[in-house]
Structure formats: structure tokens, C-alpha cells
Coordinates of C-alpha atoms in Angstrom, one line a residue:
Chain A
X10 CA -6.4 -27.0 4.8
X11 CA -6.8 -23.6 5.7
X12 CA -10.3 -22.0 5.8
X13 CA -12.0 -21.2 2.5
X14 CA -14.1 -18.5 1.3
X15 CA -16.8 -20.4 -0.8
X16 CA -19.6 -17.8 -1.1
X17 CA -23.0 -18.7 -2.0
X18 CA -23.3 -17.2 -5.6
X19 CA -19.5 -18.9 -6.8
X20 CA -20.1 -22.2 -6.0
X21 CA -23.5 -24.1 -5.2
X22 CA -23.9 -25.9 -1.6
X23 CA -22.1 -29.2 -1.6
X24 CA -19.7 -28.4 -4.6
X25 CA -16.1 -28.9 -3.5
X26 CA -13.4 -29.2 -6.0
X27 CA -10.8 -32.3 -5.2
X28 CA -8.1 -30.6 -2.8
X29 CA -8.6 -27.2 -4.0
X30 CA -10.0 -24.4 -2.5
X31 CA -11.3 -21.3 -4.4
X32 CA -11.0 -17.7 -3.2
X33 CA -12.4 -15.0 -5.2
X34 CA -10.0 -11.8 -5.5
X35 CA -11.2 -8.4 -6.5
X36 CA -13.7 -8.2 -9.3
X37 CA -12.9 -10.7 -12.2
X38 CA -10.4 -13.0 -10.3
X39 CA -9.8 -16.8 -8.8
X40 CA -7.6 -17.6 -6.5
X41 CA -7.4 -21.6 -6.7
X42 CA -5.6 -22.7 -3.7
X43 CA -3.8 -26.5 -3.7
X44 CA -2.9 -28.5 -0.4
X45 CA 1.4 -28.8 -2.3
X46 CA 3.2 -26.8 -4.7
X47 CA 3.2 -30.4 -6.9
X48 CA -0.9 -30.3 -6.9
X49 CA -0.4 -26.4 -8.1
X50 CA 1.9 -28.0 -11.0
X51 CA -0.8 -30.7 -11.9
X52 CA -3.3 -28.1 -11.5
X53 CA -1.5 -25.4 -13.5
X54 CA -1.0 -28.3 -16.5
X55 CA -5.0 -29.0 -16.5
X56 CA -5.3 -25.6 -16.7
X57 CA -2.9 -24.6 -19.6
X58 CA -4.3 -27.6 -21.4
X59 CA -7.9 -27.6 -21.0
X60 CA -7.7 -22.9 -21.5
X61 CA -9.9 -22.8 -24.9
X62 CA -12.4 -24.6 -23.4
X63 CA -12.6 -22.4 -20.3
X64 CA -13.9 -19.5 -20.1
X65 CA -11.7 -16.6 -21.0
X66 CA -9.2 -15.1 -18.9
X67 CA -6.2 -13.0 -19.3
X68 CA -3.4 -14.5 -17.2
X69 CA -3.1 -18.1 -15.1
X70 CA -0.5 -17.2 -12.3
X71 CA 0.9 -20.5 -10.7
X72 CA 2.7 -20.1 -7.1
X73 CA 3.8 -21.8 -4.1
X74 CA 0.5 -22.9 -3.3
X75 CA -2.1 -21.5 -5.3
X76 CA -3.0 -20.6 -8.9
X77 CA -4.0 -17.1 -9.7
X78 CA -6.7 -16.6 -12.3
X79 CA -6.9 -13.4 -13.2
X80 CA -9.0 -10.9 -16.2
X81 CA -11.5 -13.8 -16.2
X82 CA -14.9 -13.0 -18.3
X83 CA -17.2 -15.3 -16.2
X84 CA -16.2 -16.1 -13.1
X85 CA -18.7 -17.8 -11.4
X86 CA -19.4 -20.5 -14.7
X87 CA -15.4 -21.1 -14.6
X88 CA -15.5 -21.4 -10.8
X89 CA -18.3 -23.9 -11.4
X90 CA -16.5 -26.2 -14.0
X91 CA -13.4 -25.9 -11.5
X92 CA -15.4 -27.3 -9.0
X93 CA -16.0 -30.5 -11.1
X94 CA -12.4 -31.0 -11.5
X95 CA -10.2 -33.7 -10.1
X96 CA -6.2 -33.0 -9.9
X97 CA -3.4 -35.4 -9.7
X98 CA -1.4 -35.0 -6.7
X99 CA 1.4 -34.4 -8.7
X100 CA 2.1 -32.8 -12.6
X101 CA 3.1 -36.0 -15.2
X102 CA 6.8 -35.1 -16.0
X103 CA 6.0 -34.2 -19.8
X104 CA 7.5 -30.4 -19.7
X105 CA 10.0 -29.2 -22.2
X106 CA 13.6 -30.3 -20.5
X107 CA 16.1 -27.7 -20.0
X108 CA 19.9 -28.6 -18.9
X109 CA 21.5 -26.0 -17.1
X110 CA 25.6 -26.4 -17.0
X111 CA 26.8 -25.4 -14.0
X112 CA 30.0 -24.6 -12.7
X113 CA 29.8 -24.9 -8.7
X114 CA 31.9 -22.5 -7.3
X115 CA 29.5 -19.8 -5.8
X116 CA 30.8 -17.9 -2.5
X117 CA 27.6 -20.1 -0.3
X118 CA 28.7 -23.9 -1.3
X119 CA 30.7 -24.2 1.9
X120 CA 28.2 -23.0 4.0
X121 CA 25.3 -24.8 2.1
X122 CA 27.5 -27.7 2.5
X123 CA 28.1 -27.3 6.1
X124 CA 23.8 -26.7 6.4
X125 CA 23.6 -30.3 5.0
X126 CA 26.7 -31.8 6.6
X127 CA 28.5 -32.8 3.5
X128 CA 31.6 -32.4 1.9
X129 CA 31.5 -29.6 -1.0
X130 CA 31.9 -32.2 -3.3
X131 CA 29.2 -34.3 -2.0
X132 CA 26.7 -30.7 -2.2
X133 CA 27.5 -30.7 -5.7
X134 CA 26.5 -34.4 -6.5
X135 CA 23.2 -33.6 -4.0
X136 CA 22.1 -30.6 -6.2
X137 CA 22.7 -32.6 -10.0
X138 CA 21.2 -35.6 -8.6
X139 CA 17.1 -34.5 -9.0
X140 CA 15.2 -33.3 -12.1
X141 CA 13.8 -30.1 -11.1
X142 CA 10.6 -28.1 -12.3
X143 CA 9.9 -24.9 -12.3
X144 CA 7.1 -24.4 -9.9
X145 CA 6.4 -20.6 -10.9
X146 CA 7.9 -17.8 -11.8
X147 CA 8.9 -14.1 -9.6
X148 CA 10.6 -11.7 -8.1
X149 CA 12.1 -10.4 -11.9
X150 CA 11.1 -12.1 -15.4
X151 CA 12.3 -15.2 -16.1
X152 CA 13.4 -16.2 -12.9
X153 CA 12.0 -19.8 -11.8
X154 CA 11.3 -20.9 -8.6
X155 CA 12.3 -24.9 -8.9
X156 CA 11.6 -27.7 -6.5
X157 CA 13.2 -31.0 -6.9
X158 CA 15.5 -31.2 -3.8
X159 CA 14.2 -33.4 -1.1
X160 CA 12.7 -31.5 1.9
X161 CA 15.5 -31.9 4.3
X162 CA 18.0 -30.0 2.4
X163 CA 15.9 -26.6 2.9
X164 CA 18.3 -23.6 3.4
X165 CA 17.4 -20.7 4.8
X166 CA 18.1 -17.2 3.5
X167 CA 21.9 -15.6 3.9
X168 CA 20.9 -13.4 7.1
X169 CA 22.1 -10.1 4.9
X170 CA 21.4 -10.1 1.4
X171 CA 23.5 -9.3 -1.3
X172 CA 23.1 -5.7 -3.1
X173 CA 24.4 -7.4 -6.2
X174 CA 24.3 -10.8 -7.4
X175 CA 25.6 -11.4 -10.8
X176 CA 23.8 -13.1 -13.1
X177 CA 24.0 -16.5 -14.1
X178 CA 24.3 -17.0 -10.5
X179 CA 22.3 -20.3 -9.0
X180 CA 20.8 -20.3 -5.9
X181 CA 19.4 -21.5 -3.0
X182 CA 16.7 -20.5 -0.2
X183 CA 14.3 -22.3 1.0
X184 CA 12.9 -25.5 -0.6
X185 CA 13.5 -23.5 -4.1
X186 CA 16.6 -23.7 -6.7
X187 CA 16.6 -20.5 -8.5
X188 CA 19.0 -18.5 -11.6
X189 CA 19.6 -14.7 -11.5
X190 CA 18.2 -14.1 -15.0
X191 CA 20.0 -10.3 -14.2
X192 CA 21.9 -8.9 -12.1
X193 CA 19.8 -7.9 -8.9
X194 CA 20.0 -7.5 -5.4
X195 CA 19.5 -10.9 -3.6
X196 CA 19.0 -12.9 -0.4
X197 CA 19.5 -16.6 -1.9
X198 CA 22.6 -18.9 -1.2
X199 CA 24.8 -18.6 -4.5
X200 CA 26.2 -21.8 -4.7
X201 CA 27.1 -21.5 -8.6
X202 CA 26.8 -20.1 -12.3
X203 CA 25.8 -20.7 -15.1
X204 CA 26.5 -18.8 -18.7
X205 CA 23.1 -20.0 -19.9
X206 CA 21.0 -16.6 -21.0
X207 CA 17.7 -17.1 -18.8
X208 CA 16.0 -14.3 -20.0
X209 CA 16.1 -12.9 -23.4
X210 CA 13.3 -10.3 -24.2
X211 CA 14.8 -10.7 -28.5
X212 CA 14.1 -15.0 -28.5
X213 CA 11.4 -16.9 -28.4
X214 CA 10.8 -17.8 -25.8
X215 CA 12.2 -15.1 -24.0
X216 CA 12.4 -17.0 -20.8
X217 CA 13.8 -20.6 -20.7
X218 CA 12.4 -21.4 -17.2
X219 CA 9.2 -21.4 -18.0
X220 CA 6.6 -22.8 -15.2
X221 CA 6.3 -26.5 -15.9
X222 CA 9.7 -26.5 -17.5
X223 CA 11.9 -29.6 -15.9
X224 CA 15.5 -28.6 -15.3
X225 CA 18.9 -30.6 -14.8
X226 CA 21.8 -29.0 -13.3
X227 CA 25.2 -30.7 -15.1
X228 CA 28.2 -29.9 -12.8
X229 CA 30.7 -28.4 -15.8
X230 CA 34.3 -27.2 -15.2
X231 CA 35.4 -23.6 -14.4
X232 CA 34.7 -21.3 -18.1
X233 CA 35.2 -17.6 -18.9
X234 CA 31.5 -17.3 -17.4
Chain D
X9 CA 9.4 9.5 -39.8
X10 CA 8.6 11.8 -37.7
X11 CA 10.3 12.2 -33.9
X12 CA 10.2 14.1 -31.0
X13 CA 13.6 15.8 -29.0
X14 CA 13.6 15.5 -25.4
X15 CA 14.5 19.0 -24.4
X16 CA 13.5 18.6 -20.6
X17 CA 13.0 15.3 -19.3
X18 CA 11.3 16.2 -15.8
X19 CA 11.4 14.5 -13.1
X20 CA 10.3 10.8 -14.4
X21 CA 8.7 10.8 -17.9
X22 CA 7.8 7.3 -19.2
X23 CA 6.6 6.0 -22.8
X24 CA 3.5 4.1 -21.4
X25 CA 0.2 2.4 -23.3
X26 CA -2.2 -0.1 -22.1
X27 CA 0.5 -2.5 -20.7
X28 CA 1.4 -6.4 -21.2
X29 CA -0.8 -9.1 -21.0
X30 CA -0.6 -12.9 -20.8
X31 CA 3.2 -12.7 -19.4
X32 CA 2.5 -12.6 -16.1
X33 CA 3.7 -16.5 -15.7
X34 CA 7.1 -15.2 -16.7
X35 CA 6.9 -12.6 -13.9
X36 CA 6.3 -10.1 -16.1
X37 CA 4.6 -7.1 -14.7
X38 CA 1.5 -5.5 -16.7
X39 CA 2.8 -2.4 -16.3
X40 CA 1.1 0.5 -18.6
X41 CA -0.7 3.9 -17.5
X42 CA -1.6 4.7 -14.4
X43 CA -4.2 6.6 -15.1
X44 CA -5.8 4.4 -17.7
X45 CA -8.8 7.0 -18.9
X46 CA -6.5 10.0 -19.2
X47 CA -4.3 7.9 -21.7
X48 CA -7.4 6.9 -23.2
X49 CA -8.7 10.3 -23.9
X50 CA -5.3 11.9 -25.0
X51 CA -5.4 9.6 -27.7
X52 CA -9.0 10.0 -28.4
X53 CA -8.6 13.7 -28.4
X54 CA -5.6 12.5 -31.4
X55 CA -7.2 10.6 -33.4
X56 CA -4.8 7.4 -32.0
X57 CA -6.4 4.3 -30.8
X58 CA -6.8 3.3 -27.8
X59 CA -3.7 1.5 -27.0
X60 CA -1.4 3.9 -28.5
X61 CA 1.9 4.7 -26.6
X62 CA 2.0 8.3 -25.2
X63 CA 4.6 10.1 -22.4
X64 CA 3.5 9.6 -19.2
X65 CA 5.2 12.2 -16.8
X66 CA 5.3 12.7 -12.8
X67 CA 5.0 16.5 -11.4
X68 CA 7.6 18.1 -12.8
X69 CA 6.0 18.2 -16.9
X70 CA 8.4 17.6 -19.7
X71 CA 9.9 19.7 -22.9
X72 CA 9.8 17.9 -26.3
X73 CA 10.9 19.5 -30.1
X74 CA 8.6 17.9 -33.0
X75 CA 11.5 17.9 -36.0
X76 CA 7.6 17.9 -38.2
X77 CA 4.2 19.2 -38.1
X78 CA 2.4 17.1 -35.3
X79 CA -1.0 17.1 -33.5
X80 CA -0.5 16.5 -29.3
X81 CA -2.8 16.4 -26.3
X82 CA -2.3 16.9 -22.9
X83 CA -4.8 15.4 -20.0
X84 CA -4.7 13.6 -16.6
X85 CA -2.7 16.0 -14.2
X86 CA -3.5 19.4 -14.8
X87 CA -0.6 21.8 -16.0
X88 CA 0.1 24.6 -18.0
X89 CA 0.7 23.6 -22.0
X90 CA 2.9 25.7 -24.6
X91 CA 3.8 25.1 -28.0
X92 CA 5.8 27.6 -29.8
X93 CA 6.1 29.5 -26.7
X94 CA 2.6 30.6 -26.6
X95 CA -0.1 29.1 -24.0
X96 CA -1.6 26.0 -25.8
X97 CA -4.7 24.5 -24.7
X98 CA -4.9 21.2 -21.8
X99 CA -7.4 18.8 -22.7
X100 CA -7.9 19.3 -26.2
X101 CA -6.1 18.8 -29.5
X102 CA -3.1 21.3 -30.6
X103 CA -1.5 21.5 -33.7
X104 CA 2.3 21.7 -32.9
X105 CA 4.5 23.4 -36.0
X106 CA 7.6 22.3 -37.5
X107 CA 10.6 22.5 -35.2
X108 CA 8.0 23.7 -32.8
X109 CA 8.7 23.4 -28.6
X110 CA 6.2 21.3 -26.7
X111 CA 6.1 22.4 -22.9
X112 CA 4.5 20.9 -20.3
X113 CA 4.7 22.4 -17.0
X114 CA 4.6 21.5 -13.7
X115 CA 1.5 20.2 -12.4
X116 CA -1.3 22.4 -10.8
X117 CA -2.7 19.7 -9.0
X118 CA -2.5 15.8 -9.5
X119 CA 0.8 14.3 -10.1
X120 CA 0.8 12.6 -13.7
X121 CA -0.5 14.0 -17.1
X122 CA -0.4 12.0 -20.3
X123 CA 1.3 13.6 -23.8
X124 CA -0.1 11.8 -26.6
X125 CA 0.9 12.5 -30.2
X126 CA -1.2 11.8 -33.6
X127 CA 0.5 8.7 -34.2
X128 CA 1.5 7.5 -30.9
X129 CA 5.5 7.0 -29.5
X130 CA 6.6 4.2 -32.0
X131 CA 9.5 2.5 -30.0
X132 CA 9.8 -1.0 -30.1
X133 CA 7.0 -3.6 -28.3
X134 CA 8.1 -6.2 -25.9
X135 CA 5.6 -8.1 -25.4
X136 CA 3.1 -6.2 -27.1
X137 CA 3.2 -3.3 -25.5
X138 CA 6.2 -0.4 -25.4
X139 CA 5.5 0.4 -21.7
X140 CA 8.1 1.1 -19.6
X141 CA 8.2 -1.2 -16.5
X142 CA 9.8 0.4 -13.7
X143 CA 10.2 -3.1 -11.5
X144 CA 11.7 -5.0 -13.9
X145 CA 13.3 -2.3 -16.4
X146 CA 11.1 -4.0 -19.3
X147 CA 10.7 -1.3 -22.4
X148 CA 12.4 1.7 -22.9
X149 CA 14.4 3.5 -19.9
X150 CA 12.4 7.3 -18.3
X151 CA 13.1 9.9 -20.8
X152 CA 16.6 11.8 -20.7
X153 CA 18.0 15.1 -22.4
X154 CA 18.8 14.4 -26.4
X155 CA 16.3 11.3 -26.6
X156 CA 14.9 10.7 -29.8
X157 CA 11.5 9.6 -29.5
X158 CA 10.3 8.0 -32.9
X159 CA 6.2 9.1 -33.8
X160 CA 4.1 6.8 -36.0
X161 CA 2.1 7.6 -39.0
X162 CA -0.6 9.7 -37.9
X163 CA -4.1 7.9 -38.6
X164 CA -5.9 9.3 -42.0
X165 CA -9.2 10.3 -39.6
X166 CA -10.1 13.7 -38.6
X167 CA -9.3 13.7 -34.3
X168 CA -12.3 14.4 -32.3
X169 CA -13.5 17.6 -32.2
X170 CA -13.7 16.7 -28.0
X171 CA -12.3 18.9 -25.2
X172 CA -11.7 16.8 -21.8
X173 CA -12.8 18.7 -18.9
X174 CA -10.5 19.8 -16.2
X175 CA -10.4 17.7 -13.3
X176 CA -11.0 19.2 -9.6
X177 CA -8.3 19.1 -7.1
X178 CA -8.9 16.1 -5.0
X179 CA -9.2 16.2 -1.5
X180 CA -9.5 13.0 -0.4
X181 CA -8.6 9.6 -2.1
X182 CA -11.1 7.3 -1.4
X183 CA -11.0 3.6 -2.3
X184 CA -13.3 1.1 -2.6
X185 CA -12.0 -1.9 -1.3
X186 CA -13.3 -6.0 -1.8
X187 CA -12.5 -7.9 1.1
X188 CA -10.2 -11.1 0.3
X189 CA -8.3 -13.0 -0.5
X190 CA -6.5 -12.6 2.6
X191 CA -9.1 -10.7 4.9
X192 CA -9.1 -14.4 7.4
X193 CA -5.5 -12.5 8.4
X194 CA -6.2 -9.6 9.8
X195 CA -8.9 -9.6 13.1
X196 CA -12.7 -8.8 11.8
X197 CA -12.7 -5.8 15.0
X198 CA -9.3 -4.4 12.8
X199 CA -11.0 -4.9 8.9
X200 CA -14.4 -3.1 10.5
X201 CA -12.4 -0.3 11.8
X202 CA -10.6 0.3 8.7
X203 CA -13.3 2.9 6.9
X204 CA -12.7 4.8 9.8
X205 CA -8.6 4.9 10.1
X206 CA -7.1 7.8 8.7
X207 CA -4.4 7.2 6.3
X208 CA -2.5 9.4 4.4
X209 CA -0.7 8.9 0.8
X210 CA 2.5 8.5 1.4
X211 CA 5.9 10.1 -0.4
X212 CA 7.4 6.6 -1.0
X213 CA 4.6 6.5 -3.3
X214 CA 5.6 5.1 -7.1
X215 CA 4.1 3.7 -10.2
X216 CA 4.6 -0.4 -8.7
X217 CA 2.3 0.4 -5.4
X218 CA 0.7 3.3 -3.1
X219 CA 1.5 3.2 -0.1
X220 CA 0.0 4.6 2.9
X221 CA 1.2 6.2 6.4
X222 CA -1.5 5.7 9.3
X223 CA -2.3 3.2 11.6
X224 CA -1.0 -0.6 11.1
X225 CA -4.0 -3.3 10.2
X226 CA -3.6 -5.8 13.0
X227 CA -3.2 -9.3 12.2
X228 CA -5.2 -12.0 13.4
X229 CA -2.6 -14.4 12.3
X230 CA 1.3 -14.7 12.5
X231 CA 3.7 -16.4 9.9
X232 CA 4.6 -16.5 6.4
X233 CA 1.7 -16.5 3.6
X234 CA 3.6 -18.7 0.3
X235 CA 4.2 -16.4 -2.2
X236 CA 1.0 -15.8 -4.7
X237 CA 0.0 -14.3 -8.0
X238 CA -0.8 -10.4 -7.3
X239 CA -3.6 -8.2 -9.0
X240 CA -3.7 -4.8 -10.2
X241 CA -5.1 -2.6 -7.2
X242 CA -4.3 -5.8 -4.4
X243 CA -3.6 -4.0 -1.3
X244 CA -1.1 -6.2 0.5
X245 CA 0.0 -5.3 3.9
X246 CA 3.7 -6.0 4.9
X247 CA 5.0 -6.4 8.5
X248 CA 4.5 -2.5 9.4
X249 CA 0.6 -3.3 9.0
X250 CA 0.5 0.1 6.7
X251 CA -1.4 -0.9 3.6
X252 CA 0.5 -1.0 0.0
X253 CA -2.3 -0.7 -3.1
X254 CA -0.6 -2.6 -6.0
X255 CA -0.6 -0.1 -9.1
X256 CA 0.5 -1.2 -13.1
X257 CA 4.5 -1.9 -11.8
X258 CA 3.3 -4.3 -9.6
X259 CA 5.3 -7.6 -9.1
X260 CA 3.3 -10.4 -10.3
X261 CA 3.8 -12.7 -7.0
X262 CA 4.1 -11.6 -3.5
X263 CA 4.3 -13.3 -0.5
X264 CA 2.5 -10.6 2.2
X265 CA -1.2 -11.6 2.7
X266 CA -3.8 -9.1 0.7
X267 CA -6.6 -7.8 3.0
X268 CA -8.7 -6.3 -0.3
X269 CA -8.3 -5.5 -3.8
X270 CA -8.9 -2.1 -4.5
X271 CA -11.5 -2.3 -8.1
X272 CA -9.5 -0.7 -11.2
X273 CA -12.1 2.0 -12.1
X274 CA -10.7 3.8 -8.5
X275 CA -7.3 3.7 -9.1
X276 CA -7.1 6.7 -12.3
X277 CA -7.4 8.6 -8.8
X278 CA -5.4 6.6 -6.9
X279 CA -2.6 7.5 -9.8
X280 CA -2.9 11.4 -9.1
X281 CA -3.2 11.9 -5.3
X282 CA -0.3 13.3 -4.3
X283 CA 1.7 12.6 -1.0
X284 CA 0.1 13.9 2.0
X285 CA -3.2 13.5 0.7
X286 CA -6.0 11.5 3.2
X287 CA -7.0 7.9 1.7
X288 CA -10.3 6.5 3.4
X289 CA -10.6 2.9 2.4
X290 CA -14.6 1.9 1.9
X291 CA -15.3 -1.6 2.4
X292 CA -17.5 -3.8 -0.8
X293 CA -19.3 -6.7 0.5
X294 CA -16.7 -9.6 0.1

């Protein structure tokens, strides 16, 4: 656990909230720090489900690590009642499920295999074998950061990015599993596609990966993506 | 309905209002004015409300034709105003005829100035708000030659009879700055040196961040922060130690540590310094 900012007038001496950490940002926001990216999901669930009885605030901001709470009316009292709380280690898998057909035949799967020492065919069965969730959104709208893969098939980053990757493209880089909602540059591993619409600003909701959301990948044969 | 021709784009003219809220989950930026009072008192000076759209443009002015009778304002950056081809008051409410040219030149000093019509620019919300989003493309694309920008019904009360005064050139940009969340990154000698650094504003400069040329911020720590939810007016530094301030385009994560956040109420004037100003950062108890 990294060292904490815990001034005097946000929490009272002895207070200490069960694995998190609070940091105050600017003038009317919390940064709520986690010790894993699971406690951040269980945190960020608490959160969504406990909002009308908080005090008001206009954005929760889930991330790798922490949860961003941000336009918040009172600060201290919510940074109070935080400091009460206690947070599973890990979110209950009760989020809206999402299936997301893939066809695996992006330019990286060779390499990605070769990272992990396995046949092509054997990456494919590797990356439909988890339920995913979507940790937290960035980097454009609607695209989800999602964890599920076990640790030791991490990838790094392709050494030179992309300046286009098409979208519908899925992805690797890091611990995270991520869709090009668009087309954008991009530095991720493309290992498939997909011609499920991410990100649609004229449906509700406009983005299907959603933090919280879980996600399957089904392996689907070639289409007119 | 009444609309507005774009005769003369400029150089970067966006349809901006208060910006999005509560989608910041879904990576949505908040996106919205820069200079958040300016747009405030253009529609004031109306009769809108607050959180009407207006045409927010960058230097260069813009050129608009009203097809009907319409009531416009011009404040934030000052410039020279003309409607009909006569010299048309800044700051203060102008009656704009039929068919009549709205000019806006280029700015005397400060870099954006707000157009509102009685009305407000009635394109489409997304996300409650019609903002254009630079980072993400969200809303509708920088004005171009031959847009047709749709006005709303004009509200029944009288405008204020209100005149905005003319703000001085600026000379310095200096901004307040809270210490944290990341301030445990950089050494304490380097964050008690900063009011002192001189940094300039630098021409990379857009509506997603400030950015600064001077001296880097030395870190007291190596390695990669996680990415985390960004605020309005965070200043992040990246690997070239030169501080970024987060303005309205900003993404909603980022994963380089921020040393302070800049309070809102600073950055109107952190909107309208233009590149090559001096920025002097003044440190708020953390």
C-alpha cells in the first residue's frame, strides 16, 4: 500500500476505511484508492448502489486502481461514511452479460501466440475460456478496459503503434482485453474483430461495455465484418 | 426556424454550452466552454439561459448570415464586432437584421470569444449537451463554409439591459494550484520550487489541456502510475516533466501522475492566454 494523504479535517484520527485509501483531488473531489483492480470493481458496485444515499456527486470514475469521485457536494461527510465502509475483495458477478462474437484473425495472434507459447489455435481457446468484466472505461467512449485473463498471459504493447486500427478490432496489452469502439490510432495487440457496434451515441445505452459489464468472447467464423 | 450561415468559419469555431455530465464512466469527456463565465454572460446579455449553446471561436473570429431578425452577443476574447457592415458593439446585446452579416474579427487580445444568439445554437444533444468534444469527436464537427446552424425560439423575456466590461490584456497567467493527488511523485525541494519556475504557455496549447514550456518537475519516483479518473484543471506531468493543465476536452483517465489540480474559477484565464505568455503556478495548502 502506497503512502496516503489522510489530512486531519477529511477523516478523524484512527478512521481507516477497509483496504482503501482516500486522496483528496482539487476542490470538490475523492480519489478512493483500492489495493486490486477487483476491490475497485467491488468498490465501484457499493458505490453505484448505495449513490442516493450518499452525498451528491456528479461523476464516479472507476480505474485500474482507484475510483474517482468527482463534483462531490460534501466531501468531508462522504469521505466520512467511506471510511466506515468494508469492500469485498472482489465484485459478485451480477453485471449485465454481454457476448461478444469474434472472429480471431487479427494481424498480432501469431505473435500473441508465440508471447504465450501456444499454437494459434490454442490462443484462441485461452482468450474465450474466462468471463471478462469491464474494469473501467478510457482512452475514447465506450471503450472497456476488461480483465479476466489470468496474470501470466500479460502482453506488452506492439513496440510501434498503429496509426489506424479499425474498429471492431479486439485487443490486447497488458493485463487488459479491449474493443476499438472507432477507428483510432492504437498500440494494443489486435488479435481479432468483432461486428458488434460498441458505441452508439443514437441507443440506449450508447456504450455496451459498460464498467461492471461481464463479457464472453465466442470464437465465430470468418463474416463480411 | 430561424438559422445562421457560416460565411467564414475561422480558424476553429465550435458550438459549445456547459458540457456533459455523469458520462464520464463511459470515457466521455465533459467537454463544454472554456471560458465558462464568458458563455455565461453572452447568454445573459441574450436573454438565454445559462446552459444555452453558443459559437465558441479561437483567434481568428468567424462570419455568420442570420436568414431572420436575431439578437447576438459577443464576450470573452476581445475583437472587433459588425453586423450589417457597420461596427456593432462587444459585450453587449445587438440586434442583427434580416439577411444581416455577423462579423467577428480577429482577436485584440485573448484567444477565444463566445457568439451567443437569443435562442441559443439548437443542434442536437448528446448526452445533454450539444458541445463539441474535440478528443473524442462527440457533437457536431468545428464550423465550415455553407453550415447551417439551426437557432432556437428566442425566450419571451426582455435580455438584460447589462454591458460586460472589456477585459485587460493579461500579462501573466497565474494559477492557483492544490497539491495532490500525485504531489508524493515529484521531490518536495522540486514542488517548493515550482512558484518560482518560469513557464511559458505553450503553442501546442488546445481546448483538451495547456501545456507549458519551462523547466521539467523532477520526480521523486520512477515507474508507471495505473491509469486514473482525471479532473477538470488536473495538471498531469508526462515524461518531459513540463506540466499539462487538463481543460474541458480532457480525457477522463490518464495514466501520468498529477502534481495539483488547478481550481476551476482560474482556468476562464487559463482559456485566453495566448502562446508565449508566462504562467506562474501558486501553491494552495494541500
Amino acid at each position: 500500500m502506497p503512502d496516503g494523504i489522510l489530512p486531519d479535517e477529511l477523516l478523524p484520527d484512527g478512521l481507516q476505511p477497509d483496504g482503501l485509501l482516500l486522496r483528496p483531488v482539487g476542490e470538490d473531489a475523492l480519489l478512493v484508492e483500492a489495493d486490486s483492480t477487483e476491490r475497485v470493481g467491488a468498490l465501484y458496485a457499493e458505490l453505484l448502489a448505495q449513490r442516493a444515499e450518499l452525498p451528491e456527486m456528479a461523476e464516479i470514475v472507476p480505474a485500474a486502481r482507484t475510483v474517482l469521485l468527482d463534483g462531490v457536494a460534501d466531501r468531508t461527510a462522504l469521505a466520512r461514511l467511506l471510511a466506515g465502509w468494508t469492500v469485498p475483495a472482489r465484485p459478485s458477478a451480477t453485471g449485465p452479460l454481454v457476448e461478444v462474437p469474434t472472429v480471431y484473425d487479427g494481424p498480432d495472434l501469431a505473435e500473441v501466440a508465440r508471447l504465450w507459447g501456444v499454437s494459434a489455435a490454442e490462443a484462441v481457446r485461452i482468450h474465450t475460456e474466462p468471463e471478462y468484466r469491464v474494469a473501467f472505461c478510457g482512452f475514447a467512449p465506450g471503450f472497456g478496459y476488461l480483465t479476466g485473463l489470468p496474470a501470466r498471459y500479460d502482453v506488452p504493447r506492439r513496440a510501434t503503434p498503429r496509426s489506424s486500427v479499425p474498429p471492431g478490432s479486439v485487443a490486447l496489452a497488458g493485463p487488459y482485453t479491449g474493443v476499438y469502439p472507432r477507428s483510432s490510432p492504437g498500440g494494443w495487440q489486435l488479435i481479432g474483430r468483432t461486428a458488434l457496434r460498441l458505441w452508439d451515441t443514437g441507443r440506449d445505452p450508447a456504450a455496451l461495455l459498460a464498467p461492471g459489464v461481464r463479457v464472453r468472447f465466442v470464437a465465430v467464423r470468418g463474416m463480411s465484418a | 426556424m430561424n438559422d445562421l450561415l457560416v460565411v467564414r468559419p475561422g480558424p476553429l469555431t465550435t458550438v459549445q454550452d456547459l458540457g456533459r455530465h455523469g458520462v464520464a464512466h463511459l470515457g466521455v469527456p465533459r467537454a463544454g466552454a472554456l471560458d465558462r463565465p464568458a458563455l455565461l454572460a453572452a447568454n445573459r446579455l441574450v436573454g438565454n439561459e445559462p446552459g444555452a449553446a453558443a459559437l465558441e471561436t479561437t483567434l481568428g473570429g468567424v462570419a455568420l448570415r442570420a436568414a431572420e431578425p436575431v439578437v447576438i452577443a459577443v464576450t470573452g476574447a476581445a475583437a472587433p464586432v459588425r453586423v450589417a457592415g457597420r461596427p456593432a458593439a462587444w459585450g453587449a446585446a445587438v440586434a442583427v437584421p434580416a439577411g444581416g452579416l455577423v462579423e467577428v474579427g480577429a482577436a485584440t487580445h485573448g484567444v477565444r470569444s463566445y457568439l451567443a444568439v437569443a435562442g441559443g445554437i439548437a443542434v442536437p444533444e448528446q448526452f445533454g449537451s450539444r458541445s463539441a468534444d474535440l478528443l473524442s469527436g462527440l457533437g457536431p464537427a468545428p464550423l465550415a463554409t455553407g453550415d447551417v446552424l439551426p437557432v432556437g425560439p428566442a425566450a419571451r423575456s426582455h435580455p438584460a439591459v447589462d454591458v460586460v466590461p472589456l477585459p485587460a490584456p493579461p500579462t501573466e497567467l497565474v494559477l492557483r494550484l492544490r497539491p495532490g493527488p500525485r504531489a508524493d511523485w515529484f521531490t518536495a525541494e522540486a514542488l517548493a520550487a515550482l512558484p518560482r519556475q518560469r513557464y511559458l504557455v505553450a503553442s501546442a496549447s488546445n481546448r483538451i489541456a495547456l501545456r507549458t514550456e519551462g523547466p521539467p518537475l523532477p520526480r521523486a519516483r520512477t515507474g508507471e502510475l495505473p491509469s486514473e479518473g482525471m479532473v477538470l484543471g488536473a495538471v498531469q506531468v508526462p515524461p518531459d516533466g513540463r506540466p499539462v493543465v487538463f481543460l474541458a476536452d480532457h480525457p477522463t483517465t490518464g495514466g501520468y501522475p498529477v502534481v495539483g489540480v488547478v481550481p476551476a474559477a482560474d482556468l476562464a484565464a487559463a482559456a485566453q492566454a495566448r502562446p508565449g505568455t508566462p504562467v506562474r503556478f501558486v501553491l494552495l495548502r494541500g
